[in-house]
Coordinates of C-alpha atoms in Angstrom, one line a residue:
M1 CA 0.0 0.0 0.0
I2 CA 3.0 2.3 0.2
A3 CA 2.8 3.5 -3.5
L4 CA -0.9 4.2 -3.2
T5 CA -0.6 6.0 0.1
S6 CA 2.2 8.1 -1.2
A7 CA 0.3 9.1 -4.3
L8 CA -2.9 9.9 -2.4
S9 CA -0.9 11.9 0.1
F10 CA 0.6 13.9 -2.7
M11 CA -2.9 14.4 -4.2
L12 CA -4.3 15.7 -0.9
L13 CA -1.4 18.2 -0.6
A14 CA -1.4 19.3 -4.2
P15 CA -2.4 22.9 -5.0
A16 CA -5.6 23.7 -6.9
A17 CA -3.8 24.2 -10.2
L18 CA -2.4 20.7 -9.9
A19 CA -5.8 19.3 -9.2
Q20 CA -7.2 20.8 -12.5
D21 CA -4.3 20.1 -14.8
P22 CA -4.5 16.6 -16.4
D23 CA -0.8 16.5 -17.4
A24 CA 0.3 17.6 -13.9
R25 CA -1.9 14.8 -12.4
R26 CA -0.4 12.2 -14.7
P27 CA 1.7 10.6 -12.0
L28 CA -1.4 10.2 -9.8
I29 CA -3.3 8.5 -12.6
R30 CA -0.4 6.2 -13.4
S31 CA -0.2 5.2 -9.7
A32 CA -4.0 4.7 -9.5
L33 CA -3.9 2.5 -12.6
E34 CA -1.1 0.4 -11.2
Q35 CA -3.0 -0.1 -7.9
A36 CA -6.2 -1.1 -9.8
E37 CA -4.2 -3.6 -11.9
A38 CA -2.7 -5.0 -8.8
G39 CA -6.1 -5.4 -7.1
R40 CA -5.6 -2.6 -4.5
F41 CA -7.7 0.1 -5.9
D42 CA -9.8 2.1 -3.5
A43 CA -12.4 4.2 -5.3
A44 CA -13.3 6.3 -2.3
R45 CA -9.7 7.4 -1.6
A46 CA -9.1 8.2 -5.3
A47 CA -12.3 10.1 -5.6
S48 CA -10.5 13.4 -6.3
L49 CA -9.2 12.0 -9.5
A50 CA -12.7 11.3 -10.8
S51 CA -12.7 14.4 -13.0
H52 CA -9.5 13.4 -14.8
P53 CA -10.1 12.4 -18.4
L54 CA -8.3 9.1 -17.8
Y55 CA -10.2 8.1 -14.7
P56 CA -12.6 5.9 -16.6
W57 CA -9.6 3.7 -17.6
V58 CA -8.7 3.4 -13.9
E59 CA -12.2 2.1 -13.3
Y60 CA -11.9 -0.2 -16.3
A61 CA -8.6 -1.6 -14.9
D62 CA -10.3 -2.4 -11.6
L63 CA -13.4 -3.9 -13.3
S64 CA -11.5 -6.0 -15.9
R65 CA -9.2 -7.4 -13.2
R66 CA -12.2 -8.9 -11.4
I67 CA -14.4 -9.4 -14.5
E68 CA -15.5 -12.9 -13.6
T69 CA -17.2 -11.7 -10.4
V70 CA -18.0 -8.1 -11.0
P71 CA -21.7 -7.5 -10.2
A72 CA -23.9 -6.9 -13.2
S73 CA -25.2 -3.6 -11.8
Q74 CA -21.7 -2.2 -11.5
A75 CA -20.7 -3.2 -15.1
Q76 CA -24.0 -1.9 -16.5
S77 CA -23.6 1.4 -14.7
F78 CA -20.1 1.8 -16.2
L79 CA -21.4 1.0 -19.7
R80 CA -24.2 3.6 -19.3
R81 CA -22.0 6.3 -17.9
H82 CA -19.4 5.9 -20.7
E83 CA -21.7 5.0 -23.6
G84 CA -20.1 5.8 -26.9
Q85 CA -16.6 5.8 -25.5
A86 CA -13.8 3.4 -26.3
V87 CA -13.5 2.5 -22.7
A88 CA -17.1 1.2 -22.6
E89 CA -16.4 -1.0 -25.6
A90 CA -13.2 -2.3 -24.0
L91 CA -15.2 -3.4 -20.9
R92 CA -18.0 -4.9 -23.0
A93 CA -15.4 -7.0 -24.9
A94 CA -14.1 -8.3 -21.6
W95 CA -17.5 -8.7 -19.9
L96 CA -19.4 -10.5 -22.6
P97 CA -17.1 -13.6 -22.6
A98 CA -17.3 -13.7 -18.8
L99 CA -21.1 -13.6 -18.9
A100 CA -21.0 -16.4 -21.5
R101 CA -18.8 -18.5 -19.3
R102 CA -21.3 -18.3 -16.5
Q103 CA -24.2 -18.6 -18.9
D104 CA -25.9 -15.5 -17.6
W105 CA -27.7 -15.2 -20.9
P106 CA -30.3 -12.4 -20.1
T107 CA -27.5 -10.1 -18.9
F108 CA -25.4 -11.1 -21.9
L109 CA -28.2 -10.1 -24.3
A110 CA -28.8 -6.8 -22.5
A111 CA -25.1 -5.9 -23.0
W112 CA -24.8 -7.3 -26.5
K113 CA -23.7 -5.2 -29.5
P114 CA -23.1 -6.8 -32.9
N115 CA -19.5 -7.3 -33.7
S116 CA -17.2 -9.5 -35.9
N117 CA -15.9 -11.7 -33.1
V118 CA -16.9 -15.3 -34.0
I119 CA -16.7 -16.5 -30.4
L120 CA -19.0 -13.8 -29.2
K121 CA -21.4 -14.2 -32.1
C122 CA -21.8 -17.9 -31.3
A123 CA -22.3 -17.0 -27.7
E124 CA -25.0 -14.6 -28.7
L125 CA -26.7 -17.3 -30.7
N126 CA -26.5 -19.6 -27.6
A127 CA -28.0 -16.8 -25.5
R128 CA -30.9 -16.3 -27.8
Q129 CA -31.6 -20.1 -27.9
A130 CA -31.4 -20.4 -24.2
T131 CA -33.9 -17.6 -23.7
G132 CA -36.4 -18.9 -26.2
K133 CA -35.5 -16.7 -29.1
A134 CA -34.3 -19.4 -31.6
D135 CA -36.7 -18.2 -34.3
A136 CA -36.3 -18.3 -38.1
A137 CA -33.8 -15.4 -38.0
W138 CA -31.8 -17.3 -35.4
T139 CA -31.7 -20.3 -37.8
S140 CA -30.6 -18.2 -40.7
E141 CA -27.8 -16.6 -38.7
A142 CA -26.7 -19.9 -37.4
Q143 CA -26.6 -21.4 -40.8
A144 CA -24.5 -18.4 -42.0
M145 CA -22.0 -19.3 -39.3
W146 CA -21.9 -22.9 -40.5
R147 CA -21.0 -21.7 -44.0
S148 CA -17.3 -21.5 -43.3
G149 CA -14.4 -23.7 -44.2
D150 CA -12.4 -22.7 -41.2
S151 CA -12.4 -24.5 -37.8
L152 CA -14.8 -22.6 -35.6
P153 CA -14.5 -22.1 -31.8
D154 CA -16.0 -24.5 -29.3
T155 CA -18.7 -22.0 -28.4
C156 CA -20.2 -22.7 -31.9
D157 CA -20.7 -26.4 -31.2
P158 CA -24.0 -26.0 -29.2
V159 CA -25.3 -23.8 -32.0
F160 CA -24.6 -26.4 -34.6
A161 CA -26.0 -29.1 -32.3
I162 CA -29.3 -27.2 -32.2
L163 CA -29.3 -26.7 -35.9
D164 CA -28.8 -30.5 -36.3
Y165 CA -31.6 -31.2 -33.8
K166 CA -33.9 -28.8 -35.7
K167 CA -33.0 -30.7 -39.0
A168 CA -31.6 -27.4 -40.2
L169 CA -28.4 -28.9 -41.5
P170 CA -29.5 -30.7 -44.6
A171 CA -27.0 -32.6 -46.8
T172 CA -26.7 -29.6 -49.1
L173 CA -25.4 -27.4 -46.3
R174 CA -23.0 -30.1 -45.1
W175 CA -21.6 -30.5 -48.6
E176 CA -21.2 -26.8 -48.8
R177 CA -19.1 -26.7 -45.7
I178 CA -17.1 -29.7 -46.9
A179 CA -16.2 -27.9 -50.1
L180 CA -15.3 -24.7 -48.3
A181 CA -13.1 -26.7 -45.9
A182 CA -11.4 -28.4 -48.8
A183 CA -10.5 -25.0 -50.2
E184 CA -9.1 -23.9 -46.9
G185 CA -7.1 -27.1 -46.4
Q186 CA -9.1 -28.2 -43.3
P187 CA -9.5 -32.0 -43.4
A188 CA -10.7 -32.2 -39.8
V189 CA -13.5 -29.7 -40.6
M190 CA -14.4 -31.9 -43.6
R191 CA -14.7 -35.0 -41.5
S192 CA -16.8 -33.2 -38.8
A193 CA -19.1 -31.7 -41.4
A194 CA -19.7 -35.1 -42.9
R195 CA -21.4 -36.4 -39.8
G196 CA -25.1 -36.8 -40.6
L197 CA -24.5 -37.8 -44.2
S198 CA -25.1 -41.4 -45.4
G199 CA -22.5 -44.0 -44.8
D200 CA -21.1 -44.0 -48.3
D201 CA -21.0 -40.3 -48.4
V202 CA -19.1 -40.2 -45.0
A203 CA -16.6 -42.7 -46.4
L204 CA -16.1 -40.5 -49.5
V205 CA -15.6 -37.3 -47.5
N206 CA -13.1 -39.1 -45.2
D207 CA -11.2 -40.2 -48.3
Y208 CA -11.3 -36.6 -49.6
A209 CA -9.9 -35.4 -46.2
A210 CA -7.2 -38.1 -46.3
F211 CA -6.1 -36.9 -49.8
L212 CA -5.5 -33.4 -48.3
D213 CA -3.3 -35.0 -45.7
H214 CA -1.4 -37.2 -48.1
V215 CA -2.0 -37.7 -51.9
H216 CA -3.2 -41.2 -52.6
T217 CA -4.2 -43.2 -55.7
R218 CA -7.6 -44.1 -54.4
A219 CA -8.6 -40.7 -55.7
L220 CA -8.3 -42.1 -59.2
S221 CA -11.6 -44.0 -58.6
W222 CA -13.5 -41.1 -57.1
P223 CA -16.8 -40.1 -58.9
K224 CA -16.1 -37.5 -61.6
T225 CA -17.8 -34.6 -59.7
T226 CA -16.9 -31.0 -59.3
L227 CA -16.0 -31.6 -55.7
S228 CA -13.8 -34.6 -56.5
R229 CA -11.9 -32.4 -59.0
E230 CA -11.6 -29.5 -56.5
V231 CA -10.3 -31.8 -53.7
A232 CA -7.8 -33.3 -56.1
M233 CA -6.7 -29.9 -57.1
H234 CA -6.2 -28.6 -53.5
G235 CA -4.4 -31.8 -52.4
L236 CA -2.0 -31.6 -55.4
M237 CA -1.5 -27.8 -54.7
T238 CA -0.5 -28.7 -51.2
L239 CA 1.9 -31.4 -52.5
A240 CA 3.4 -28.9 -55.0
K241 CA 4.4 -26.6 -52.2
A242 CA 6.4 -29.4 -50.5
D243 CA 7.5 -31.4 -53.6
P244 CA 6.9 -29.6 -56.9
G245 CA 8.3 -32.5 -58.9
A246 CA 6.0 -35.1 -57.3
A247 CA 3.0 -32.9 -58.0
E248 CA 4.0 -32.3 -61.5
R249 CA 4.4 -36.1 -62.1
Q250 CA 1.1 -37.1 -60.6
L251 CA -1.1 -34.3 -62.0
P252 CA -1.7 -35.9 -65.4
L253 CA -3.0 -39.1 -63.8
F254 CA -5.6 -37.3 -61.6
A255 CA -6.4 -34.8 -64.3
K256 CA -7.3 -37.6 -66.8
A257 CA -9.1 -39.8 -64.2
L258 CA -11.3 -37.0 -62.8
G259 CA -11.6 -34.7 -65.8
M260 CA -9.8 -31.7 -64.3
D261 CA -10.1 -28.6 -66.5
E262 CA -7.4 -26.2 -67.5
V263 CA -7.8 -23.9 -64.6
Q264 CA -7.7 -26.7 -62.1
R265 CA -4.6 -28.2 -63.7
G266 CA -3.1 -24.7 -64.0
K267 CA -3.5 -24.0 -60.2
V268 CA -1.4 -27.1 -59.4
Q269 CA 1.1 -26.0 -62.0
Y270 CA 1.1 -22.5 -60.5
E271 CA 2.1 -23.8 -57.1
A272 CA 4.8 -26.1 -58.6
A273 CA 6.2 -23.1 -60.6
L274 CA 6.0 -20.7 -57.7
W275 CA 7.8 -22.9 -55.2
T276 CA 10.5 -23.7 -57.7
V277 CA 11.2 -20.2 -59.0
A278 CA 11.3 -18.7 -55.5
S279 CA 14.6 -20.5 -55.1
Y280 CA 15.6 -20.1 -58.7
L281 CA 15.9 -23.9 -59.2
P282 CA 16.8 -25.2 -62.6
D283 CA 13.3 -26.1 -63.7
S284 CA 12.0 -22.6 -63.0
A285 CA 11.6 -21.4 -66.5
R286 CA 10.0 -24.6 -67.8
R287 CA 7.5 -24.8 -65.0
L288 CA 6.6 -21.1 -65.4
A289 CA 6.0 -21.6 -69.1
A290 CA 3.7 -24.6 -68.4
V291 CA 1.3 -22.5 -66.3
P292 CA -1.7 -21.4 -68.5
L293 CA -1.9 -17.6 -68.8
S294 CA -5.5 -17.8 -67.5
V295 CA -4.1 -18.8 -64.1
Y296 CA -1.3 -16.2 -63.9
D297 CA -1.7 -13.5 -61.3
E298 CA 0.4 -10.5 -60.4
R299 CA 2.7 -12.5 -58.2
L300 CA 3.5 -15.1 -60.8
H301 CA 4.0 -12.4 -63.5
E302 CA 6.6 -10.8 -61.2
W303 CA 8.3 -14.1 -60.6
Q304 CA 8.5 -14.8 -64.3
V305 CA 10.3 -11.5 -64.8
R306 CA 12.6 -12.1 -61.9
E307 CA 13.5 -15.6 -63.1
A308 CA 14.5 -14.3 -66.5
M309 CA 16.5 -11.4 -64.9
A310 CA 18.3 -13.9 -62.7
R311 CA 19.5 -15.6 -65.9
S312 CA 20.4 -12.3 -67.5
D313 CA 17.9 -13.2 -70.3
W314 CA 16.9 -9.6 -71.0
P315 CA 14.6 -10.3 -73.9
A316 CA 12.7 -13.0 -72.0
A317 CA 12.4 -10.7 -69.0
L318 CA 11.1 -7.8 -71.1
A319 CA 8.6 -10.1 -72.8
A320 CA 7.4 -11.4 -69.4
L321 CA 7.1 -7.9 -68.1
R322 CA 5.0 -6.9 -71.0
R323 CA 2.6 -9.7 -70.3
M324 CA 1.7 -8.1 -67.0
P325 CA -1.7 -6.4 -66.6
V326 CA -1.6 -2.7 -67.6
A327 CA -2.2 -1.5 -64.0
Q328 CA 0.7 -3.6 -62.7
R329 CA 3.1 -2.4 -65.5
E330 CA 2.3 1.2 -64.5
D331 CA 3.7 0.8 -61.0
S332 CA 7.0 2.7 -60.8
R333 CA 8.9 -0.5 -60.1
W334 CA 7.9 -2.1 -63.3
R335 CA 8.0 1.1 -65.3
Y336 CA 11.7 1.4 -64.2
F337 CA 12.5 -2.2 -65.1
E338 CA 10.7 -2.0 -68.4
G339 CA 12.9 1.0 -69.2
R340 CA 16.0 -0.8 -68.0
L341 CA 15.2 -3.9 -70.0
A342 CA 14.3 -1.9 -73.1
G343 CA 17.8 -0.3 -72.8
K344 CA 19.4 -3.8 -72.4
T345 CA 17.7 -5.0 -75.6
G346 CA 18.7 -1.9 -77.6
D347 CA 15.6 0.2 -77.6
K348 CA 17.0 3.5 -76.3
P349 CA 14.0 5.7 -77.1
A350 CA 11.6 3.4 -75.2
A351 CA 14.1 3.2 -72.3
T352 CA 14.3 7.0 -72.0
R353 CA 10.5 7.4 -72.2
L354 CA 9.8 4.7 -69.6
L355 CA 12.5 5.8 -67.2
G356 CA 11.1 9.4 -67.5
E357 CA 7.6 8.1 -66.5
A358 CA 9.1 6.2 -63.5
A359 CA 11.1 9.2 -62.4
K360 CA 7.9 11.0 -61.5
S361 CA 7.6 8.8 -58.5
A362 CA 9.2 9.6 -55.1
T363 CA 10.1 5.9 -54.6
F364 CA 13.2 3.8 -54.7
H365 CA 12.6 3.0 -58.4
G366 CA 11.6 6.5 -59.2
F367 CA 14.9 7.7 -57.7
L368 CA 16.9 5.1 -59.7
A369 CA 15.1 6.2 -62.9
A370 CA 15.9 9.9 -62.1
D371 CA 19.6 9.0 -61.6
R372 CA 19.7 7.2 -65.0
L373 CA 18.4 10.3 -66.7
D374 CA 20.3 12.8 -64.5
L375 CA 17.0 14.4 -63.4
P376 CA 16.2 15.9 -60.0
Y377 CA 14.2 13.7 -57.7
A378 CA 10.4 14.1 -57.7
L379 CA 9.3 15.3 -54.3
C380 CA 6.3 17.6 -53.7
P381 CA 6.1 18.2 -49.9
W382 CA 2.9 19.6 -48.5
N383 CA 2.8 21.5 -45.2
P384 CA -0.8 22.7 -44.9
D385 CA -1.3 25.8 -42.9
D386 CA -4.2 24.8 -40.6
S387 CA -5.8 27.5 -38.6
A388 CA -5.1 27.8 -34.9
Q389 CA -8.9 27.5 -34.3
A390 CA -9.0 24.2 -36.2
R391 CA -6.0 22.9 -34.3
A392 CA -7.5 23.9 -31.0
L393 CA -10.8 22.2 -31.8
V394 CA -9.1 18.9 -32.6
A395 CA -6.8 19.1 -29.6
R396 CA -9.9 19.4 -27.3
D397 CA -11.6 16.3 -28.7
P398 CA -12.2 14.2 -25.5
A399 CA -11.2 10.9 -27.2
L400 CA -8.0 12.4 -28.6
V401 CA -7.2 14.0 -25.1
R402 CA -7.5 10.5 -23.6
A403 CA -5.5 8.9 -26.4
M404 CA -2.6 11.2 -25.8
G405 CA -2.8 10.8 -22.0
L406 CA -2.8 7.0 -22.2
W407 CA 0.1 7.1 -24.7
N408 CA 2.1 9.2 -22.3
I409 CA 1.6 6.7 -19.4
D410 CA 2.5 3.7 -21.7
R411 CA -0.9 2.2 -22.1
V412 CA -0.5 1.9 -25.9
A413 CA -3.4 -0.6 -26.6
W414 CA -5.9 1.6 -24.7
A415 CA -4.5 4.8 -26.4
T416 CA -5.0 3.1 -29.8
R417 CA -8.6 2.4 -28.9
E418 CA -9.2 6.0 -28.1
W419 CA -7.3 7.1 -31.2
N420 CA -9.4 5.0 -33.5
D421 CA -12.5 6.3 -31.9
A422 CA -11.5 9.9 -32.4
L423 CA -10.4 9.4 -36.0
S424 CA -13.7 7.7 -36.8
R425 CA -15.4 11.1 -36.5
F426 CA -12.7 13.3 -38.0
D427 CA -12.6 14.6 -41.6
D428 CA -9.3 14.6 -43.6
A429 CA -8.1 17.9 -42.2
Q430 CA -8.9 17.0 -38.6
R431 CA -7.2 13.6 -39.0
R432 CA -4.1 15.4 -40.3
I433 CA -4.1 17.8 -37.3
A434 CA -4.5 14.9 -34.9
I435 CA -1.5 13.1 -36.4
G436 CA 0.5 16.3 -35.8
I437 CA -0.6 16.3 -32.2
A438 CA 0.4 12.7 -31.9
R439 CA 3.8 13.5 -33.3
D440 CA 4.3 16.3 -30.8
N441 CA 3.6 13.8 -28.1
G442 CA 6.2 11.4 -29.5
W443 CA 3.7 9.0 -31.0
F444 CA 5.2 8.9 -34.4
D445 CA 3.6 5.8 -35.9
R446 CA 0.2 7.4 -36.1
A447 CA 1.3 9.0 -39.4
V448 CA 2.2 5.7 -40.9
F449 CA -1.0 3.9 -39.8
S450 CA -3.5 6.8 -40.2
L451 CA -2.3 8.5 -43.4
G452 CA -2.9 7.3 -47.0
K453 CA -6.6 8.0 -47.3
T454 CA -5.9 10.6 -50.0
P455 CA -3.1 11.2 -52.4
D456 CA -2.2 14.4 -50.6
D457 CA -1.7 12.5 -47.4
M458 CA 1.4 10.9 -48.9
R459 CA 3.0 14.3 -49.5
L460 CA 3.0 15.0 -45.7
Y461 CA 6.7 14.0 -45.5
E462 CA 7.5 15.7 -42.2
L463 CA 4.7 13.7 -40.6
R464 CA 5.4 10.5 -42.4
F465 CA 9.2 10.7 -41.8
P466 CA 9.7 11.9 -38.3
L467 CA 13.2 12.9 -37.2
H468 CA 13.9 12.5 -33.5
H469 CA 17.1 11.9 -31.6
D470 CA 18.9 13.5 -34.6
A471 CA 21.8 14.7 -32.5
T472 CA 22.5 11.2 -31.3
I473 CA 22.0 9.8 -34.9
R474 CA 24.5 12.3 -36.2
R475 CA 27.0 11.7 -33.4
E476 CA 26.9 7.9 -33.6
A477 CA 26.9 7.9 -37.4
A478 CA 30.0 10.1 -37.4
R479 CA 31.7 7.9 -34.9
R480 CA 31.2 4.8 -37.1
S481 CA 31.6 6.6 -40.4
I482 CA 28.1 5.7 -41.4
D483 CA 25.6 7.8 -43.4
P484 CA 23.3 9.3 -40.7
A485 CA 20.4 9.2 -43.2
W486 CA 20.8 5.4 -43.4
V487 CA 20.6 5.2 -39.6
A488 CA 17.5 7.3 -39.5
A489 CA 16.0 5.2 -42.3
E490 CA 16.6 2.0 -40.3
I491 CA 14.9 3.5 -37.3
R492 CA 11.9 4.6 -39.4
A493 CA 11.6 1.1 -40.9
E494 CA 12.2 -0.8 -37.7
S495 CA 10.3 1.0 -35.0
I496 CA 9.0 4.3 -36.4
F497 CA 11.0 6.1 -33.7
N498 CA 9.3 4.3 -30.8
P499 CA 12.1 3.7 -28.3
K500 CA 10.0 1.1 -26.4
A501 CA 9.2 -1.0 -29.5
R502 CA 9.6 -4.8 -29.1
S503 CA 9.0 -7.4 -31.7
G504 CA 7.7 -10.9 -31.4
A505 CA 11.3 -12.1 -31.9
N506 CA 12.4 -9.9 -28.9
A507 CA 14.1 -7.3 -31.0
M508 CA 14.1 -4.1 -28.9
G509 CA 14.1 -0.4 -29.1
L510 CA 14.6 2.1 -31.9
M511 CA 16.8 -0.1 -34.2
Q512 CA 15.2 -3.4 -33.1
V513 CA 18.3 -4.9 -31.8
L514 CA 18.2 -8.4 -30.4
P515 CA 19.6 -8.7 -26.9
G516 CA 22.2 -11.3 -28.0
T517 CA 23.3 -9.0 -30.9
G518 CA 23.4 -6.0 -28.6
A519 CA 25.6 -7.9 -26.0
A520 CA 27.9 -9.2 -28.7
T521 CA 28.3 -5.9 -30.4
A522 CA 28.9 -4.1 -27.2
R523 CA 31.5 -6.7 -26.1
S524 CA 33.4 -6.6 -29.5
L525 CA 33.6 -2.8 -29.4
G526 CA 34.4 -2.5 -25.7
M527 CA 31.1 -0.6 -25.1
P528 CA 29.4 -0.6 -21.7
W529 CA 26.5 -3.2 -21.5
S530 CA 24.0 -3.2 -18.7
G531 CA 21.6 -5.9 -20.0
A532 CA 18.8 -6.1 -22.5
A533 CA 16.7 -3.4 -20.8
S534 CA 19.4 -0.8 -21.8
L535 CA 18.2 -1.3 -25.5
Y536 CA 15.1 0.8 -24.5
D537 CA 17.4 3.7 -23.9
P538 CA 17.6 5.7 -27.2
D539 CA 21.2 6.7 -26.9
T540 CA 22.3 3.1 -26.1
N541 CA 20.2 1.6 -28.8
I542 CA 21.4 4.0 -31.5
A543 CA 25.0 3.5 -30.5
I544 CA 24.8 -0.3 -30.6
G545 CA 22.6 -0.4 -33.7
T546 CA 24.9 2.0 -35.6
A547 CA 27.9 0.0 -34.6
Y548 CA 26.2 -3.2 -35.8
L549 CA 25.5 -1.5 -39.2
R550 CA 29.2 -0.7 -39.3
Q551 CA 30.0 -4.3 -38.7
M552 CA 27.6 -5.3 -41.5
L553 CA 29.2 -2.8 -43.9
D554 CA 32.7 -3.9 -43.0
K555 CA 31.7 -7.5 -43.8
Y556 CA 29.7 -6.9 -47.0
A557 CA 31.5 -3.8 -48.3
L558 CA 28.4 -2.4 -50.1
P559 CA 25.4 -0.8 -48.2
Y560 CA 22.7 -2.6 -50.2
L561 CA 24.3 -6.0 -49.3
A562 CA 24.6 -4.9 -45.7
I563 CA 20.9 -3.9 -45.6
A564 CA 19.9 -7.2 -47.0
A565 CA 22.0 -9.0 -44.3
Y566 CA 20.6 -6.8 -41.5
N567 CA 17.1 -8.0 -42.5
A568 CA 17.6 -11.6 -43.6
G569 CA 20.8 -12.7 -42.0
P570 CA 24.2 -13.8 -43.3
A571 CA 23.2 -17.3 -44.8
P572 CA 20.5 -16.1 -47.2
T573 CA 22.6 -13.1 -48.2
A574 CA 25.6 -15.4 -49.0
R575 CA 23.3 -17.6 -51.1
W576 CA 22.0 -14.7 -53.1
Q577 CA 25.6 -13.5 -53.7
S578 CA 26.7 -16.9 -54.9
Q579 CA 23.7 -17.2 -57.2
R580 CA 24.2 -13.9 -58.9
P581 CA 27.8 -12.8 -58.6
G582 CA 28.6 -9.5 -60.2
F583 CA 25.0 -8.5 -60.8
E584 CA 24.2 -4.8 -61.1
P585 CA 22.7 -3.6 -57.7
D586 CA 19.2 -2.8 -59.0
F587 CA 18.8 -6.3 -60.6
W588 CA 20.4 -8.0 -57.6
I589 CA 18.0 -6.3 -55.2
E590 CA 14.9 -7.2 -57.4
T591 CA 15.9 -10.8 -57.6
I592 CA 16.2 -11.3 -53.9
S593 CA 14.2 -14.4 -53.1
Y594 CA 12.5 -13.1 -49.9
K595 CA 9.7 -10.6 -50.5
E596 CA 10.2 -9.1 -47.1
T597 CA 14.0 -8.5 -47.7
R598 CA 13.5 -7.4 -51.3
E599 CA 11.1 -4.7 -50.2
Y600 CA 13.1 -3.9 -47.1
V601 CA 16.3 -3.1 -49.0
A602 CA 14.3 -0.8 -51.5
R603 CA 12.5 0.8 -48.6
I604 CA 15.6 1.6 -46.6
L605 CA 17.4 3.1 -49.6
A606 CA 14.3 5.2 -50.5
F607 CA 13.9 6.3 -46.8
S608 CA 17.6 7.2 -46.8
V609 CA 17.1 9.7 -49.6
I610 CA 14.2 11.3 -47.8
Y611 CA 16.1 11.5 -44.5
D612 CA 19.1 12.9 -46.3
W613 CA 16.8 15.6 -47.6
R614 CA 15.4 16.2 -44.0
L615 CA 18.9 16.3 -42.5
N616 CA 20.8 18.1 -45.3
G617 CA 18.6 19.6 -48.0
K618 CA 20.3 18.1 -51.0
V619 CA 21.0 14.4 -51.2
V620 CA 23.4 11.8 -52.2
P621 CA 22.0 10.0 -55.3
V622 CA 20.6 6.6 -54.5
T623 CA 22.8 4.9 -57.1
E624 CA 25.8 6.3 -55.3
R625 CA 24.4 5.7 -51.8
M626 CA 23.8 2.0 -52.3
L627 CA 27.4 1.6 -53.3
G628 CA 28.6 3.5 -50.2
R629 CA 29.8 6.6 -52.1
R630 CA 28.8 9.8 -50.3
D631 CA 31.4 12.4 -51.4
G632 CA 30.2 13.2 -54.9
K633 CA 27.8 15.8 -56.2
R634 CA 24.5 16.0 -54.3
K635 CA 21.2 16.5 -56.1
G636 CA 18.0 18.4 -55.4
F637 CA 14.3 17.9 -55.9
S638 CA 11.6 19.3 -58.1
C639 CA 7.8 18.8 -58.2
P640 CA 6.8 17.3 -61.6
A641 CA 3.5 18.1 -63.2
Q642 CA 2.0 14.7 -62.3
P643 CA 3.9 13.5 -59.2
V644 CA 3.5 10.1 -57.7
P645 CA 4.0 10.3 -53.9
A646 CA 6.3 7.9 -52.0
S647 CA 4.5 4.9 -50.5

């Protein structure tokens, strides 16, 4: 009780100004929240905080901690008092499952609001059935839940049992779910849905399910039905991902026996080709050519281009690129490579025209195109001059006030609920102002997650590319002879300048350094190391992250290789180097096998250009930057007539 007593004593002694200032009372709210989360909250003693904008979240912390036993009257009172607020929906989301667990169906229905949570939707159907409301609408909604190929939660089992009892699961519905489950690769769902069919049909469905688990020749004797063909297709597609050669050999047998059409055969061939070309195996070109064009999608079109590029077959790459849908070809990436390939095959006028079109884009490939034509980079920053009145109006929005307050006491999930609630009511200008307020509070990722609704949003470069800790970035970059724009770009890509960021793989802080990497880097350089928690300190994280970038650069010599290794690790990078030695950097990057790394390298290089602009005005050309050359002529920016903003 020491912390609570101390906080409450401070509150009692605080002057009137402190009592009215939400920011000044932030330590008291934080303390009250911690006490509530620990089960030691005393509402009477904290009553003087009741006027604080965040006090409802203190109540929520107390109620949610004892959600299994909270009296209905208390929860209902909270929902009424905070109706329309994010905190009410947060409590509702916690309370409804608790009511379902204790089968308090009348109270559940009184608190119910429609939502997309499958568990709660099935609980709501259970509640209506238990209270005598299983009418025709109930049956229709329950059948809609049944029409899914995915495994559904246990709360849905009683619903389906009632449907079965009411004879509302006819064979047609069972077969519908079986077909959907086959498409989703869910053999267990197929077997479950078959219960209630005739004995022969159950046996057939079980054999279908077994085929998804492991391709077998019994399928050659299946009835020649649409479902048999679809199951065979899905089973062979799964096999193709694990063993493309085996799928390719067996496809003709099943196609002939069951009468599979071109699309069904093509989807199996698609998977065999995709899982071959992703590693640039010898059969890549042949398998790609075997896939019918009717089955090609954007992903396979891209891989056909990359496969030809990886062999330096420029005419084949250009032909494959020109088979892409028009909308795909118009992307700056493929405009650039169409121009490059046109140049490689001797069509200089087409190369110049295509590169000129690509150069209108403020993207990695747009910057590459501009360098090829010796053009300034296309950048059209927009800094709207919103009125003080408009800014004040947004700043006073209660949900936004709560969002900023919660962010500042490290309750990010709750802050995000309030943020989303506020933005749901804002127009474009208000949303933009709110993002500026978030930035001023150090919540930089709101620009990344909340912009992009309009083309002009993408021109808000100062919001989308925040620059924080720039003195530390410059200092550590200079210490390690690293481009500071590269360091800033890594921070933007890894954490969006959130020093408390932590990934599922336990990468920590601004540059998302793994504790093991941090310890090893610190040890190798004689830097002080006080444990993993020190990676949450911005100065420490930037120092270690920048030193690690230096190590990567020392090992790989070229920044674009070091960036790939930073993301994918040394083994894949070494494989890509051995597969395509001496490749020009732009083609090497585009033929990286991993989509994540391919896009990561391009993103870091593009971000580096933008951060160079933010730090220095004029920038090192990206074609020089990715080779580690920073001492040549810098280039500027211009706004083309039809700009394409950076993504």
